[in-house]
CSV table of C-alpha atoms in Angstrom, one decimal:
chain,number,residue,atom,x,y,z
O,9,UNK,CA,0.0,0.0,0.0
O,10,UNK,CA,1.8,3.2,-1.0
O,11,UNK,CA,0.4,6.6,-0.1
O,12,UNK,CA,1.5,9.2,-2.7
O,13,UNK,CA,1.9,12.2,-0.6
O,14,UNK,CA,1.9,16.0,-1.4
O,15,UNK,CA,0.8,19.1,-2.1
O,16,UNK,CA,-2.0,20.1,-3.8
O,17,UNK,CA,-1.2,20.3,-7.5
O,18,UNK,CA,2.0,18.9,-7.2
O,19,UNK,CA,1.2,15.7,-9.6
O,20,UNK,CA,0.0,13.0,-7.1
O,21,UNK,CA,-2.8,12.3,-9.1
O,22,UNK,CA,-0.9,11.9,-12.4
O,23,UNK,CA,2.1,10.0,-10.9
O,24,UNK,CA,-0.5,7.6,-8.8
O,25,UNK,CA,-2.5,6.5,-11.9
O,26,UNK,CA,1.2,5.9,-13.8
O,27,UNK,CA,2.3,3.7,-10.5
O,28,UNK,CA,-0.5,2.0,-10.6
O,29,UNK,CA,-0.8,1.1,-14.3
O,30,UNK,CA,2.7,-0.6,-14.6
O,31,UNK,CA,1.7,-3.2,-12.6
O,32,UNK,CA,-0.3,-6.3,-13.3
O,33,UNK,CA,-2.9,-5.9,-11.0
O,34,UNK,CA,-2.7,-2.0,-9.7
O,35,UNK,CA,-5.5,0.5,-8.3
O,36,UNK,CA,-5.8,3.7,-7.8
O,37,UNK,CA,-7.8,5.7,-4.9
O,38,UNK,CA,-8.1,8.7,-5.8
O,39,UNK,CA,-8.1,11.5,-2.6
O,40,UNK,CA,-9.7,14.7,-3.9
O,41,UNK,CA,-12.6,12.2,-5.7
O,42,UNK,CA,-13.4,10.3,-1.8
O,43,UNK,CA,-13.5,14.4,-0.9
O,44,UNK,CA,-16.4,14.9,-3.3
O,45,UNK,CA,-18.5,12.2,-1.8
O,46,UNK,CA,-19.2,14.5,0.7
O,47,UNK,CA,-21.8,17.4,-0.6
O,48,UNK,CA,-22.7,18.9,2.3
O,49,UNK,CA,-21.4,18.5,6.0
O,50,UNK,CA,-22.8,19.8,9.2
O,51,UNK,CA,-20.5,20.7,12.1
O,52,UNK,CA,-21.1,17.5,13.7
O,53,UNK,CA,-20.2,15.3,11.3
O,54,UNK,CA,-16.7,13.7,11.8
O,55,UNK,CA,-14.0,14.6,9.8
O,56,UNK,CA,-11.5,12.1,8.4
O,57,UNK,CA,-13.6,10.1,6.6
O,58,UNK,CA,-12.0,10.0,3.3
O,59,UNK,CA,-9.1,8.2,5.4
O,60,UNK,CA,-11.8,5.8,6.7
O,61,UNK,CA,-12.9,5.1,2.9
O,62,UNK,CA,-9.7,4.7,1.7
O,63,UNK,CA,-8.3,2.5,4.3
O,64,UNK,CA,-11.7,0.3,3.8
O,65,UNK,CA,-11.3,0.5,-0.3
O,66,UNK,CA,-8.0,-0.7,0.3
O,67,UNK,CA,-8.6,-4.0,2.2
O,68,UNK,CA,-11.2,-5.1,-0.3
O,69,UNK,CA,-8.4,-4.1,-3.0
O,70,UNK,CA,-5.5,-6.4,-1.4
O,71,UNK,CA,-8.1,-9.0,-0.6
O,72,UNK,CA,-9.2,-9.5,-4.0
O,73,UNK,CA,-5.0,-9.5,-4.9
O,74,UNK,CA,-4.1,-6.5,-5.9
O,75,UNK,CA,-0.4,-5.9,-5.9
O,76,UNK,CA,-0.5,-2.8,-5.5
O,77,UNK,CA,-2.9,0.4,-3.9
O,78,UNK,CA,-1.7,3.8,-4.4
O,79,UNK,CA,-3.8,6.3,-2.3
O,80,UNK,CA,-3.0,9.9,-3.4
O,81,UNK,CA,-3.7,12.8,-0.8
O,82,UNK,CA,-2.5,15.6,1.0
O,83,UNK,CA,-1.2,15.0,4.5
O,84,UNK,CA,0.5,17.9,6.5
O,85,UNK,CA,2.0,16.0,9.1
O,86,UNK,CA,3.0,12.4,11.1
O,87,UNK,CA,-0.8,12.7,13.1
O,88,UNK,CA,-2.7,12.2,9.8
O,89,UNK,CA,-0.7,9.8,8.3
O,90,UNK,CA,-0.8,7.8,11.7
O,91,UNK,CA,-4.9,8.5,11.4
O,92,UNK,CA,-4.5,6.8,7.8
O,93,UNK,CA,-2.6,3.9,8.7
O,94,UNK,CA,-5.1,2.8,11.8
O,95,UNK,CA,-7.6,2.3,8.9
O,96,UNK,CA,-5.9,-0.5,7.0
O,97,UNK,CA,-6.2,-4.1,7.5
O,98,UNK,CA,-3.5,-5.8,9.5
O,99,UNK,CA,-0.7,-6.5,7.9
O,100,UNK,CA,-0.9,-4.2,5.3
O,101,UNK,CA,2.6,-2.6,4.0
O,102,UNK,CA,2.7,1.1,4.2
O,103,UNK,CA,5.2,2.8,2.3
O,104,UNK,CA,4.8,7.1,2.5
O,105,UNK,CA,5.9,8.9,-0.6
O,106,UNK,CA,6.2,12.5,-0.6
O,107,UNK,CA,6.2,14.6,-4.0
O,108,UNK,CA,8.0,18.2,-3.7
O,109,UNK,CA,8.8,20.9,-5.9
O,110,UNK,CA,9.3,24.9,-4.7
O,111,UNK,CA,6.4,26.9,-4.5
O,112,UNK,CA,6.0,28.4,-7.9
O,113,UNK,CA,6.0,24.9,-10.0
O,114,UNK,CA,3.9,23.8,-7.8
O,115,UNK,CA,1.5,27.1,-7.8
O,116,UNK,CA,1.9,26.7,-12.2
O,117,UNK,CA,1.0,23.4,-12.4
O,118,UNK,CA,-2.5,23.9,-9.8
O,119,UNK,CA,-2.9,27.0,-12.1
O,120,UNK,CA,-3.1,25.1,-15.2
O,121,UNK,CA,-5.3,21.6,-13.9
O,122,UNK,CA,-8.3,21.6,-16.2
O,123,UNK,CA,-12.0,21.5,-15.2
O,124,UNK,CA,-11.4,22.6,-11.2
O,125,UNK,CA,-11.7,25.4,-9.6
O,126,UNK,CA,-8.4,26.8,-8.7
O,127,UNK,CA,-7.5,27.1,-5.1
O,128,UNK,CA,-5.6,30.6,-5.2
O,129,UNK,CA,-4.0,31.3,-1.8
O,130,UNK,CA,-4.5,28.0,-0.3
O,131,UNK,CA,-1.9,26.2,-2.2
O,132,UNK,CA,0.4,28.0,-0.7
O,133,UNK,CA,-0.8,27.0,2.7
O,134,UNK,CA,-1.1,23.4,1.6
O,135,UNK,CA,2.5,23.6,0.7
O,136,UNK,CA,3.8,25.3,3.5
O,137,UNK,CA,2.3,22.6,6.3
O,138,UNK,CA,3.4,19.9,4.0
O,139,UNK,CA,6.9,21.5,4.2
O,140,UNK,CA,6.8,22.3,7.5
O,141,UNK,CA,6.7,18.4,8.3
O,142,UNK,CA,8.6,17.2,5.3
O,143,UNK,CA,11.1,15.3,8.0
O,144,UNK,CA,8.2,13.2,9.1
O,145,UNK,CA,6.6,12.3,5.8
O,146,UNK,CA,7.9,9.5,4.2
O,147,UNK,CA,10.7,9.7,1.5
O,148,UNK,CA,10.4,12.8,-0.5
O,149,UNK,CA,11.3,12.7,-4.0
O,150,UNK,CA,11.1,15.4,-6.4
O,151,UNK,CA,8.2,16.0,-8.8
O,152,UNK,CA,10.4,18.6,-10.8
O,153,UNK,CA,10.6,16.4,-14.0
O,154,UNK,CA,8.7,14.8,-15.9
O,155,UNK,CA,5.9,12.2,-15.3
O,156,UNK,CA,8.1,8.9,-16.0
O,157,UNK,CA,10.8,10.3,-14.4
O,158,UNK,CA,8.9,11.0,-11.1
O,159,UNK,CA,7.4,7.8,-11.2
O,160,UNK,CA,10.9,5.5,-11.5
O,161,UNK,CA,11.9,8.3,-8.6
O,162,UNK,CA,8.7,6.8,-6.2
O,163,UNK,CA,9.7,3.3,-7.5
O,164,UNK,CA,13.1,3.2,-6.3
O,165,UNK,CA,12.2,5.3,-3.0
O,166,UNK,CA,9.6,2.6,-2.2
O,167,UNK,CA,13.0,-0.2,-2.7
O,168,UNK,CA,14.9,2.0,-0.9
O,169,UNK,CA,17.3,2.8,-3.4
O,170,UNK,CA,17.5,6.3,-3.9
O,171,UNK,CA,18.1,8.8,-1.4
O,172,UNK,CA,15.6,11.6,-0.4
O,173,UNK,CA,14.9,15.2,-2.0
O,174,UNK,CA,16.9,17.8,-0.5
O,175,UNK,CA,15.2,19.3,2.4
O,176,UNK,CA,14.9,22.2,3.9
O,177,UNK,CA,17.0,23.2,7.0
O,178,UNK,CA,15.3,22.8,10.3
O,179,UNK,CA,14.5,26.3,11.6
């Protein structure tokens, strides 16, 4: 199970569906489509339920023997991907993958996503918690290239054979 990890507009999306189509038996869970389930939402609804959903689509995914379940969303920090993980069947491999870029390719690309409404100022702030935890999210590999390349990037970081994005310095 592989959680591709990221800002918004940063590729997850693109570079999820890729991952998952180069294997034999690959699926895909979409984050910001489990988001639209939700219409409306009073105050007293829980939150976290797109983690719920995804954890539950992927147990029926890896019990019907899927090889592989890529779940792309944004978590800011260790507490949500924690939330995530208590959601999956036992046993199940997690492997954290975050995408990065600076703030402007990642501002271009959200920009330029067809058939959504842009999200102005908050992909900034998406991008700034993300980064502001980027030691406790996964391995980070950079979504600066192009699609294939990002993709055998995530690959090797989930075999641990290529070493993480650099970071920024502590502060």
């Amino acid at each position: 199970m592989l959680v591709l990890n990221g800002p918004a507009g940063i590729g997850k999306s693109t570079v999820a569906r890729e991952l998952a189509a180069r294997t034999a038996n690959g699926a895909w869970i979409e984050g910001d489509a489990l988001k639209a389930f939700v219409v409306t939402r009073d105050r007293h609804r829980p939150r976290g339920l797109s983690f719920r959903v995804a954890g539950a689509a992927t147990g029926v995914y890896l019990d019907a023997g899927f090889e592989l379940v890529v779940f792309d969303f944004v978590f800011h920090d260790a507490d949500m991907v924690e939330q995530f993980s208590r959601t999956l069947p036992a046993g199940a491999d997690l492997h954290v993958v975050t995408l990065w870029a600076d703030l402007a390719t990642v501002t271009a690309r959200e920009k330029g996503r067809p058939g959504r409404e842009p999200l102005r100022e908050m992909v900034a702030v998406h991008w700034r918690k993300v980064r502001d935890n980027l030691f406790e999210l996964g391995a980070v590999v950079s979504a600066d290239g192009p699609v294939a390349d990002v993709v055998l990037a995530v690959e090797r970081a989930v075999d641990g054979r290529v070493g993480a994005y650099p970071r920024p310095e502590r502060g």
